Each structure stands twice: as C-alpha cells, then as structure tokens.
CSV table of C-alpha atoms and ligand atoms in Angstrom, one decimal:
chain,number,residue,atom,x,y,z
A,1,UNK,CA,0.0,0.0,0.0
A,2,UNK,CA,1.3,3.3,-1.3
A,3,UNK,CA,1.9,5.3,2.2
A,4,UNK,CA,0.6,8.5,1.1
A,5,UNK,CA,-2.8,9.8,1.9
A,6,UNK,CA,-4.1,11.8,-1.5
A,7,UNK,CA,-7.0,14.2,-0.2
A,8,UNK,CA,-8.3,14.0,-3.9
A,9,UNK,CA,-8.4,10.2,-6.3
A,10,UNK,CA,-9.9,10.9,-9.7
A,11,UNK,CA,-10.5,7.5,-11.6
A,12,UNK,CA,-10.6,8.0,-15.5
A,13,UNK,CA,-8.7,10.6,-16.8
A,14,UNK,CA,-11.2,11.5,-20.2
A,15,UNK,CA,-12.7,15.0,-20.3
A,16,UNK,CA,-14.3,14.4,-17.2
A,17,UNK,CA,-11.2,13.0,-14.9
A,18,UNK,CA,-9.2,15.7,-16.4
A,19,UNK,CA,-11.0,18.4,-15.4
A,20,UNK,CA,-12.1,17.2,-12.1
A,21,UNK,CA,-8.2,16.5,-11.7
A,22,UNK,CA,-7.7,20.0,-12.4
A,23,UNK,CA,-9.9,21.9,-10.4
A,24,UNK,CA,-8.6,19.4,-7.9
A,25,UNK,CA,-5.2,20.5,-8.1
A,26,UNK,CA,-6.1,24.5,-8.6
A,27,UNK,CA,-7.6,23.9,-5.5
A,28,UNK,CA,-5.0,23.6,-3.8
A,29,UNK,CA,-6.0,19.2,-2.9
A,30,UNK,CA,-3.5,17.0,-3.4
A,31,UNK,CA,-4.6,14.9,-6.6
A,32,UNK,CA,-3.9,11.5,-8.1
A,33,UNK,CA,-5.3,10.5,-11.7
A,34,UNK,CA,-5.8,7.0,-12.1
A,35,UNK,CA,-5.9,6.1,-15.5
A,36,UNK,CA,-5.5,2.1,-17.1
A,37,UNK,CA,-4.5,3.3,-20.7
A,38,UNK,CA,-3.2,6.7,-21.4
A,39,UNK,CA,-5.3,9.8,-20.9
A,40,UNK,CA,-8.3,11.4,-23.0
A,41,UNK,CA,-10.2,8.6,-22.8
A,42,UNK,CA,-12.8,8.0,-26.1
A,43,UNK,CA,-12.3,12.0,-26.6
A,44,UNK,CA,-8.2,11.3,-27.6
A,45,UNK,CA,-9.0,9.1,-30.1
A,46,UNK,CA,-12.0,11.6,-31.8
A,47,UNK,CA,-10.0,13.2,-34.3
A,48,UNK,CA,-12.3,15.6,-35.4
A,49,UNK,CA,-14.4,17.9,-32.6
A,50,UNK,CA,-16.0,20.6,-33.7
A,51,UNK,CA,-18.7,22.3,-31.1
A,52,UNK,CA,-16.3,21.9,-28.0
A,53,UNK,CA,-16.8,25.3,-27.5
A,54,UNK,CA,-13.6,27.8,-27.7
A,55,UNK,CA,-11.9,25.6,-30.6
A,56,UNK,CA,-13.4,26.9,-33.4
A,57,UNK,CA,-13.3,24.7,-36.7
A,58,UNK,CA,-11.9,20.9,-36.4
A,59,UNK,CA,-10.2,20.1,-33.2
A,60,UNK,CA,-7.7,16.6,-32.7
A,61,UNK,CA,-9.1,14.7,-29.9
A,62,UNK,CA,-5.6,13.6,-29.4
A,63,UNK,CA,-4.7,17.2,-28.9
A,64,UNK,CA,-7.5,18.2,-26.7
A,65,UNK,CA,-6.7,15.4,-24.5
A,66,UNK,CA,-3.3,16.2,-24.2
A,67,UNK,CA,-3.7,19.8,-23.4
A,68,UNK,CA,-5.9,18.9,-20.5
A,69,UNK,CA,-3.7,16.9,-19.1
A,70,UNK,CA,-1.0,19.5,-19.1
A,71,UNK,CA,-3.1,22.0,-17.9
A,72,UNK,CA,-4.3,19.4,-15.0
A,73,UNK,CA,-0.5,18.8,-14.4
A,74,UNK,CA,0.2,22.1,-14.4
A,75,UNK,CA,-1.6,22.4,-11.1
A,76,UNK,CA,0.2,19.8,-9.7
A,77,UNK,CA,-2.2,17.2,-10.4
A,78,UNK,CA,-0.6,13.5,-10.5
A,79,UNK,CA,-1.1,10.8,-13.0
A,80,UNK,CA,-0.6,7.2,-12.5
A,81,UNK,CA,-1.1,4.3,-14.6
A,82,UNK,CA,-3.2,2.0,-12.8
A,83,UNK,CA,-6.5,-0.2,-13.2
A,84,UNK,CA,-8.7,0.3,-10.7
A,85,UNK,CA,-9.9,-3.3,-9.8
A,86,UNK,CA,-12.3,-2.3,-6.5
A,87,UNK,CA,-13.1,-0.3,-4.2
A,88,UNK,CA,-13.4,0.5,-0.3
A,89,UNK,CA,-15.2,3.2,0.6
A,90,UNK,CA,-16.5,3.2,3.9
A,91,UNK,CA,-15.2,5.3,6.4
A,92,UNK,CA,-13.0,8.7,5.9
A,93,UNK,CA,-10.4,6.9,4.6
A,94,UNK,CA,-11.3,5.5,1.0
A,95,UNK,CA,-8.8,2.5,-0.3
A,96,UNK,CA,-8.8,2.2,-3.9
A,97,UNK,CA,-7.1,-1.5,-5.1
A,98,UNK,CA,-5.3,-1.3,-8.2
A,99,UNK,CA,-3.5,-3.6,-10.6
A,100,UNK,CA,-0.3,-1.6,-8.9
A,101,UNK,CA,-1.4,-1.5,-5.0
A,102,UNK,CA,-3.8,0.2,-3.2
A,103,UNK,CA,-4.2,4.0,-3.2
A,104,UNK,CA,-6.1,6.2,-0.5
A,105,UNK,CA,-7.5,9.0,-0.5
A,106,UNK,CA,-10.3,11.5,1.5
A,107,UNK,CA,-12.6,11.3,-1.5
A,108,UNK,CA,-13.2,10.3,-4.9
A,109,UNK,CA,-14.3,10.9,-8.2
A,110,UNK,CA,-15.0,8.4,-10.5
A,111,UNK,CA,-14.7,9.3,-13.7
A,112,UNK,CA,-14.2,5.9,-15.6
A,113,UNK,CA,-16.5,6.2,-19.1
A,114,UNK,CA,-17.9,3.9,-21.0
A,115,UNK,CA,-16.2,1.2,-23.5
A,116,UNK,CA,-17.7,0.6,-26.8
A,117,UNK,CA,-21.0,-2.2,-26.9
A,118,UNK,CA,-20.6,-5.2,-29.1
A,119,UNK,CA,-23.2,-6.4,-31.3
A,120,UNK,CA,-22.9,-9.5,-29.6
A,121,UNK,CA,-22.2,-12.3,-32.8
A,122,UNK,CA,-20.5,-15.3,-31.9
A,123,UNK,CA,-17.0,-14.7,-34.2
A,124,UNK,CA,-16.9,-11.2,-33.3
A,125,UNK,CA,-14.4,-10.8,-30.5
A,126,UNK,CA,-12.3,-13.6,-32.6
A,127,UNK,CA,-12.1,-10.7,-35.9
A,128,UNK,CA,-11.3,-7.5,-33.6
A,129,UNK,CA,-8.1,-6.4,-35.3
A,130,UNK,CA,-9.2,-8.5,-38.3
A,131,UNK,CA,-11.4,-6.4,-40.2
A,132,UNK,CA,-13.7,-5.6,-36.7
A,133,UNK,CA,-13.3,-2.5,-35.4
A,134,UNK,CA,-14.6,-0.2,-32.2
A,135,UNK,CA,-13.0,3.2,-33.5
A,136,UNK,CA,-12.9,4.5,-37.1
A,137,UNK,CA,-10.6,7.0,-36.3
A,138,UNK,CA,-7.9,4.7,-34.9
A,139,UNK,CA,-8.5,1.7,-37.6
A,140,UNK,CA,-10.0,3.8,-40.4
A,141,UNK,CA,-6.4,4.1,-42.3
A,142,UNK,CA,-6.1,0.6,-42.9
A,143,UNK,CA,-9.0,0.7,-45.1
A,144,UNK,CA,-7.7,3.2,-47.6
A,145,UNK,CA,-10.0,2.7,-50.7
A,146,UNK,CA,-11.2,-0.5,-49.5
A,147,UNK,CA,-15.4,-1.0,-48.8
A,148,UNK,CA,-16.3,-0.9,-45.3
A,149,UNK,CA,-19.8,-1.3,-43.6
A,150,UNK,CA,-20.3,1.1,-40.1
A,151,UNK,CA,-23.3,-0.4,-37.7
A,152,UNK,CA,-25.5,1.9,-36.1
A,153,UNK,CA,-27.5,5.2,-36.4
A,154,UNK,CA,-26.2,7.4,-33.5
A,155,UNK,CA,-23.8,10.3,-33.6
A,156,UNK,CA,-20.9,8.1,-33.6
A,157,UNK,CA,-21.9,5.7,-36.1
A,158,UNK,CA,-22.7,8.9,-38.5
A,159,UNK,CA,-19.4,10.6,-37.6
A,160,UNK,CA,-17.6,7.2,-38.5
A,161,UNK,CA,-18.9,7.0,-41.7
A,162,UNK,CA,-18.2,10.7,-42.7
A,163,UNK,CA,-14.4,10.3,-41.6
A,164,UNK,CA,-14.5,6.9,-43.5
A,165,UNK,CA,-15.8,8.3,-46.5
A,166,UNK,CA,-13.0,10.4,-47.0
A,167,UNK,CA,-10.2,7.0,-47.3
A,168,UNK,CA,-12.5,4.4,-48.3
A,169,UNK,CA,-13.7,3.5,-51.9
A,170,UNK,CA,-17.3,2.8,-50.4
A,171,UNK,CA,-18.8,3.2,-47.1
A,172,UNK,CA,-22.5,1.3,-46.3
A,173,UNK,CA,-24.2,2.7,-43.3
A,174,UNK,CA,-25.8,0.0,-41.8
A,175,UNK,CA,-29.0,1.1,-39.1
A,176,UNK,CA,-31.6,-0.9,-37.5
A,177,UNK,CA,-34.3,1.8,-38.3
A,178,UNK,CA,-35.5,3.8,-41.0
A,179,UNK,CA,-34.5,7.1,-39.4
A,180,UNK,CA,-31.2,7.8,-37.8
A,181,UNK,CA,-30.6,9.0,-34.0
A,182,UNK,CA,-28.0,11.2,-35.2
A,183,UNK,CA,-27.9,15.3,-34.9
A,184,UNK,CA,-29.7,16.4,-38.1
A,185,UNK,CA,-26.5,18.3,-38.9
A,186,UNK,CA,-25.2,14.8,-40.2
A,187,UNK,CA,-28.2,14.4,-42.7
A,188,UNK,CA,-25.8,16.5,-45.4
A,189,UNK,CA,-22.6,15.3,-44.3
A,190,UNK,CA,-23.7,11.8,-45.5
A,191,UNK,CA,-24.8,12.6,-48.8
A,192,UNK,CA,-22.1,11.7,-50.6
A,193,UNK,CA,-21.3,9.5,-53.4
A,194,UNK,CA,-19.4,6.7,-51.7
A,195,UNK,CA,-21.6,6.0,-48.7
A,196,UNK,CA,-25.3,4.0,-49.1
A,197,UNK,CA,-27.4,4.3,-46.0
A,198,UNK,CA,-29.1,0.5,-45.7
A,199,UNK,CA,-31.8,1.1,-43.2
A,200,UNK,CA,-34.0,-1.3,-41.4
A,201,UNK,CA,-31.4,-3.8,-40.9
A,202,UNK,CA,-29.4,-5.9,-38.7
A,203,UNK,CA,-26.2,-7.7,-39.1
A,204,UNK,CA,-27.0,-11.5,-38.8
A,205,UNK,CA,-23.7,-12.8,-39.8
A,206,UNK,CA,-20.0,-11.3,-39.8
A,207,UNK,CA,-18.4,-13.4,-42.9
A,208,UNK,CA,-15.0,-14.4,-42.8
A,209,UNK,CA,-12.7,-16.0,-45.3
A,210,UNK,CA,-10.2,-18.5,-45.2
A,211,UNK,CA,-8.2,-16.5,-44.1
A,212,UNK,CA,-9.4,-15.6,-40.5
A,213,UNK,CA,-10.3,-12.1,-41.7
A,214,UNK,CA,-13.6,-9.9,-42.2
A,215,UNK,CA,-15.0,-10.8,-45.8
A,216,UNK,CA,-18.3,-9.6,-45.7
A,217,UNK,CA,-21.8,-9.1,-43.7
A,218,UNK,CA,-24.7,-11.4,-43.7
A,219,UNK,CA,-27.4,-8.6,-43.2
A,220,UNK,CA,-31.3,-9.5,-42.6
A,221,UNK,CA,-34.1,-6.9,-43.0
A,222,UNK,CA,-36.1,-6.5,-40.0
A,223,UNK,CA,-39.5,-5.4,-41.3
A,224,UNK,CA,-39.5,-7.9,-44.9
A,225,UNK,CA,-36.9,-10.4,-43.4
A,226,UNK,CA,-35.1,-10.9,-46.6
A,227,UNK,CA,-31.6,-11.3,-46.5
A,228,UNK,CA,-28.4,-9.5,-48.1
A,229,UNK,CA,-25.0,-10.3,-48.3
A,230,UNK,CA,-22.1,-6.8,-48.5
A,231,UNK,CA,-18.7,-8.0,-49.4
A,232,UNK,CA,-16.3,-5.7,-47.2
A,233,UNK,CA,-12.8,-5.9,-45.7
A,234,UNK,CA,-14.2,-4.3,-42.5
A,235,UNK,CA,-16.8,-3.6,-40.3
A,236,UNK,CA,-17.0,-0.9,-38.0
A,237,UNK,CA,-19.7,-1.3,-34.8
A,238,UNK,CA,-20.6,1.9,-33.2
A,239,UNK,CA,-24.2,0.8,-31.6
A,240,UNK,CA,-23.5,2.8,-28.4
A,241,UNK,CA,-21.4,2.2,-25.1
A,242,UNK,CA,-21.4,0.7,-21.6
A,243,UNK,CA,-20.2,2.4,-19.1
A,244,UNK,CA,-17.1,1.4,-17.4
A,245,UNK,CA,-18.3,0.7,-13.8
A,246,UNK,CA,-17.9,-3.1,-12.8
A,247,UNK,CA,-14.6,-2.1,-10.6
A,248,UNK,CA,-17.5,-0.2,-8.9
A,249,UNK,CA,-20.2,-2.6,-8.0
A,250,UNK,CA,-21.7,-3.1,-4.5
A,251,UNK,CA,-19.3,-0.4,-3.3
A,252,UNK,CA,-21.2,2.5,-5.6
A,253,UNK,CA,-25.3,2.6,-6.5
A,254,UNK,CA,-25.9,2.0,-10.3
A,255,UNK,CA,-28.6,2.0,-12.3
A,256,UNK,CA,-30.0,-1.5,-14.8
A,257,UNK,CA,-27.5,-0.4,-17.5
A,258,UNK,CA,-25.0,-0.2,-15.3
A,259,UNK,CA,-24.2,3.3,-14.9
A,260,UNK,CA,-24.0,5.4,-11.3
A,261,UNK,CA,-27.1,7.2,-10.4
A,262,UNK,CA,-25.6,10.0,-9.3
A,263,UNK,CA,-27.4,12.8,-10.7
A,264,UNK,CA,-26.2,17.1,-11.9
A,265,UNK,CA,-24.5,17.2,-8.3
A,266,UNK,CA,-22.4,14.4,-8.8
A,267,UNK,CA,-23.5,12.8,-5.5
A,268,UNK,CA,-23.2,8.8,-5.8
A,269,UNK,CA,-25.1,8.6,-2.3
A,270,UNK,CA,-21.3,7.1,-0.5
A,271,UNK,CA,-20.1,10.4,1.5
A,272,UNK,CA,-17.3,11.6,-0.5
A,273,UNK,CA,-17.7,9.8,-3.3
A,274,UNK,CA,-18.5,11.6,-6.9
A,275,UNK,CA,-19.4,10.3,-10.3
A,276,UNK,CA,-19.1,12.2,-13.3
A,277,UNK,CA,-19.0,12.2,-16.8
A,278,UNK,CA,-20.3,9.5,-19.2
A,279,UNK,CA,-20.2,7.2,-16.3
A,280,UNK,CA,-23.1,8.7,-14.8
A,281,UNK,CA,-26.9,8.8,-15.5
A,282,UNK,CA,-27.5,11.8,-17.9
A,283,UNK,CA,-29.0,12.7,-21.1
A,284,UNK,CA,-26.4,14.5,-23.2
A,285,UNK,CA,-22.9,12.6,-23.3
A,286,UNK,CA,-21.0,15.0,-24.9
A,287,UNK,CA,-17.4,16.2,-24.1
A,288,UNK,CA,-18.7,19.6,-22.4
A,289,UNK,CA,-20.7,17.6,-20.3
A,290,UNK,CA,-18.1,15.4,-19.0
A,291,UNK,CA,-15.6,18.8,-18.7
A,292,UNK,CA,-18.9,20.6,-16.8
A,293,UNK,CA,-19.2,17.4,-14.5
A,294,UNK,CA,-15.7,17.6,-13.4
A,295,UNK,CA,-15.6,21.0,-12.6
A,296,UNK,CA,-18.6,20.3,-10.3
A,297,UNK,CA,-17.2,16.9,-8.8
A,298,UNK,CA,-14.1,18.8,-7.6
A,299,UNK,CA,-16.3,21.6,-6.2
A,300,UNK,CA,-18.4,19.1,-4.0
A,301,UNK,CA,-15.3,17.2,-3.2
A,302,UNK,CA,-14.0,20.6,-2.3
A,303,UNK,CA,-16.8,21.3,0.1
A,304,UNK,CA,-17.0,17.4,1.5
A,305,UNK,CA,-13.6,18.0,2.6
A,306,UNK,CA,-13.8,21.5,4.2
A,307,UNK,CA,-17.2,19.9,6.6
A,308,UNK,CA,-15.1,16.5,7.3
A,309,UNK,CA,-12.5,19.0,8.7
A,310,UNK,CA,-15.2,21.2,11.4
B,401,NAP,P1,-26.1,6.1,-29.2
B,401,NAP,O1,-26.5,7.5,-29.3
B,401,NAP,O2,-26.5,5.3,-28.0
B,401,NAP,O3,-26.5,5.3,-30.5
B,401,NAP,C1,-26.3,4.0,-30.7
B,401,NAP,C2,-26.9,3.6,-32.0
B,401,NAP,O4,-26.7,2.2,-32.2
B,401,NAP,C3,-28.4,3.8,-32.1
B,401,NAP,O5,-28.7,4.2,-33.4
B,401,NAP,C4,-29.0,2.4,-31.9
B,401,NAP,O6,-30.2,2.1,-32.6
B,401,NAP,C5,-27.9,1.5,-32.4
B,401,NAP,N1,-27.8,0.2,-31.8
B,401,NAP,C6,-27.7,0.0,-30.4
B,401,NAP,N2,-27.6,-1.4,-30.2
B,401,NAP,C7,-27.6,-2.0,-31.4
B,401,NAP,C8,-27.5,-3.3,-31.9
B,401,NAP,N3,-27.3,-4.3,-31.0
B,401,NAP,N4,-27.5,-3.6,-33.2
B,401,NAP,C9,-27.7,-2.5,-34.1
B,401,NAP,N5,-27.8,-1.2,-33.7
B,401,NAP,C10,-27.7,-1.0,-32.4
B,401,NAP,O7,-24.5,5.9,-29.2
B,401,NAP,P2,-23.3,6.8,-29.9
B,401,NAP,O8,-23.7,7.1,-31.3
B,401,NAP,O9,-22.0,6.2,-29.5
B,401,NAP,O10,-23.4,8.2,-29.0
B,401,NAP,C11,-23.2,8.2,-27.6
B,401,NAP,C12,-23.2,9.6,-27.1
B,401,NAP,O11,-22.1,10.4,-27.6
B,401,NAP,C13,-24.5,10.3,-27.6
B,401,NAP,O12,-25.0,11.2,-26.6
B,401,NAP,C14,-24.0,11.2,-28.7
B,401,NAP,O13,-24.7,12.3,-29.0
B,401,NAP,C15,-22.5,11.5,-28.3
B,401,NAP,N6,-21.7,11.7,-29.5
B,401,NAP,C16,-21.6,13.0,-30.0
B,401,NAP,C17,-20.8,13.2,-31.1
B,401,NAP,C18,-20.7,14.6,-31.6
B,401,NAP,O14,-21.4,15.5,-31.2
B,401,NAP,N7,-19.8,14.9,-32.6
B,401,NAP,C19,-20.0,12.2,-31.7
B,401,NAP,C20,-20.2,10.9,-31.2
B,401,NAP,C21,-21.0,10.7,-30.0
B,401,NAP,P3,-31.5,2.9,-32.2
B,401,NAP,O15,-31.4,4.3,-32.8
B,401,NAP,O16,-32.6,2.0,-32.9
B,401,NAP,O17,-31.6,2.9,-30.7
C-alpha cells in the first residue's frame, strides 16, 4: 500500500477526470489521476471535434486530451497508470485497489467512461483487429480505398462514416431503423457519393474468409426479413457504449444499465464519493458535459472536505 494519503483520487482521466483533476489540483488538494490506458479517454482518439466550445473549426481529440492533461499537471495534479480493480469506501479513509497496490484517498471521483458495446455475434471478438473494429478514427487508415460497412445510427456511427468516406472507396451505413438517431446536422454530411445508407437492418452474420479475416456481412431486413449479403474488408460497430463501472459494483449505487445514479451534483449517495461524466446517468454525453461534471465533482469534493475537517 502506497503510504501517502491523496486528499483527492480521480478514476478516469477523459474530459471528465481531467478536469475534475484540475480543479482538484487549482484547488489547492492534493490529486492523483488513475488512468489504465493513457489519458483522454474515447475523446483522444475523436479526431475531429468541432462544437467543443472555444476551438473553433476541427479540433484533434488527441490534442485536446493532451492539453488537459498538461493543464491538469500544471496544477500539480498527478497521474498514474493504474487499473482500478475495486473499491473500499466506507469510512473517511477511501482504499482504492489497483493492478499496482492500493491507493487512499479522503474522497473520490469516479470518472471511468464507458467502452464501446458489441453487437454481440458469436466470431466477433475472434475478428477484432481482423477487419472488426470499435474506433474509425484509430483503424480507419487501414481501409484506404477499400469498402467498409459502419453499424449503427447514433452520432458516432454517422461521424464514422463521414471520416470513413474520406479513405475508403465505399462506405455502407448500416442502421436498424428507418430514421437515424443522429444530430440532423449529419443528414448533409452523409450525402455523398461513396456512402449508401441501408436502413431497417441488422447484421446476422459477420463473414469471414479463409483467411481468419472480415469478408463480408450477412445482413437481414427487420420489417421484410429478406436477407443481403455486402462483401467488405471491415466492419466498424458503433451501436452505443457501456459504461465502465464493474470495478465499482456493491461499493457504488448504479442503475439496470450499469451506470452510477448520481445525478447534476455528482452525489453517488457514499459520503465523498463523486461520479461524473459518461459514467453517470444523464442525457447529453458530450465532451462539455463530462468537462462541466468535473468541474462540479471537484467543487463538491472541495466542500466534503472542508465539513469533514469542522
Ligand atoms: P447512441 O447515441 O446510443 O446510438 C447507438 C446507435 O446504435 C443507435 O442508433 C442504436 O439504434 C444502435 N444500436 C444499439 N444497439 C444496437 C445493436 N445491438 N444492433 C444494431 N444497432 C444498435 O451511441 P453513440 O452514437 O455512440 O453516441 C453516444 C453519445 O455520444 C451520444 O450522446 C452522442 O450524442 C454522443 N456523441 C456525440 C458526437 C458529436 O457530437 N460529434 C459524436 C459521437 C458521439 P436505435 O437508434 O434504434 O436505438
């Protein structure tokens, strides 16, 4: 066990941990980041941003994740590179176990994210890295002027297939309704030669060749059931996330899906214990969200501290 009592642990270091980290640190609390990968979370590997407000036209993820951390750092926050595999947090003292020892602090905020979801076919997991892919931005290059498919009709699903327009030779959009749940401001974005919206269906099959790799879908139509084969060299899922809280179970309250209930105030209900960004029950996921939920983590882990001390 590391020695030193932190007053401040931020878990995750995405747009939320970051900026809970460094109002932490501005504060004047001593701050540790825990982080299992390197910081930014799914905002560093975004690569283009556009309506975080302040960065007018396209903003690098990459970039923006970087610059908070250096700004957190600057404060004097710390990182570390550490899972966080569970949690105690009774008592004034709150243990945090990691993958590299156990950390304690006089609060927390959790600020893990979410991972992408799968779509849940049974050779999936065994093409990731061969043709199935979780992040058009970090995989999209190895598709230059190939034909790849992109599954789902939210924001990131539309923003993948924009960004994959622009290397691939075709791009189908493949959604399991006949209107997308995508900002309207994506409607002309995808009207472009290379990409075919294929609405109303689901991917049944993920078709492989001899090879071990990606060769195609399988795709079935939900409302005539007929069936339809795209020959591709990858497949790009973006059908949502699930929010990175198992470390947290039975120590933290979540909701069914999985995510901490907490609600604006970043209260979990666990004195001195704070959830924020896409961790948390909300309705916008967006990274001024996460930024705004950090900022008001640190400012009611500011004041939890300040009444444990009277
Ligand atoms: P999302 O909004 O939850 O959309 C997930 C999409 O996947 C939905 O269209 C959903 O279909 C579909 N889907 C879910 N499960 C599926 C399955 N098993 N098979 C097929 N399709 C499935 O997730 P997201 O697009 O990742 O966005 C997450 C959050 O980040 C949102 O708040 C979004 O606004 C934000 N975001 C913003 C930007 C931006 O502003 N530039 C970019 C990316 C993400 P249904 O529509 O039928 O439910």
């Amino acid at each position: 066990m590391e020695e030193r009592l932190w007053d401040a642990a931020v878990v995750g270091a995405g747009p939320a941990g970051l900026t809970a980290a460094l109002y932490c640190a501005r504060a004047g609390l001593s701050t540790v980041m825990l982080e299992k990968l390197s910081p930014g979370g799914q905002m560093a590997t975004t690569n283009e941003i556009e309506n975080y407000p302040g960065f007018p036209g396209v903003t690098d993820g990459f970039e923006l994740a970087d610059r908070m951390r250096r700004q957190a750092e600057s404060f004097g926050a710390s990182q570390r590179s550490a899972e966080v595999l569970s949690l105690r947090l009774e008592g004034a003292e709150k243990v945090l176990v990691t993958k590299a020892g156990e950390i304690r602090a006089r609060c927390v905020i959790l600020a893990p994210g979410a991972a992408p979801r799968e779509l849940g076919l049974p050779n999936e997991a065994a093409l990731r890295g061969k043709g199935v892919s979780y992040c058009a931005t970090c995989d999209g290059a190895f598709y230059r002027k190939k034909t790849v498919a992109v599954i789902g009709g939210g924001d990131t699903a539309a923003a993948d297939a924009v960004f994959l327009s622009g290397l691939c030779e075709k791009v189908y959009l493949v959604h399991r309704r006949g209107k997308l749940r995508a900002s309207g401001s994506y409607a002309k974005k995808l009207q472009k030669e290379n990409v075919e919206i294929v609405w109303d269906s689901v991917v049944e099959e993920i078709l492989e060749n001899e090879k071990g790799r990606v060769s195609g879908v399988r795709l079935r139509n939900v409302k005539t059931g007929e069936t339809r084969a795209l020959t591709l060299s990858g497949v790009f899922v973006a059908v949502g996330n699930i929010p990175a809280t198992d470390f947290a179970k039975g120590a933290v309250p979540l909701d069914e899906a999985g995510y901490f209930t907490a609600g604006e105030d970043t209260q979990t209900g666990v004195p001195g214990v704070f959830a924020a960004g896409d961790c948390r029950r909300k309705p916008l996921r967006q990274i001024v969200t996460a930024a705004a939920d950090g900022a008001v983590a640190a400012y009611a882990a500011e004041a939890y501290l300040q009444d444990q001390q009277q």
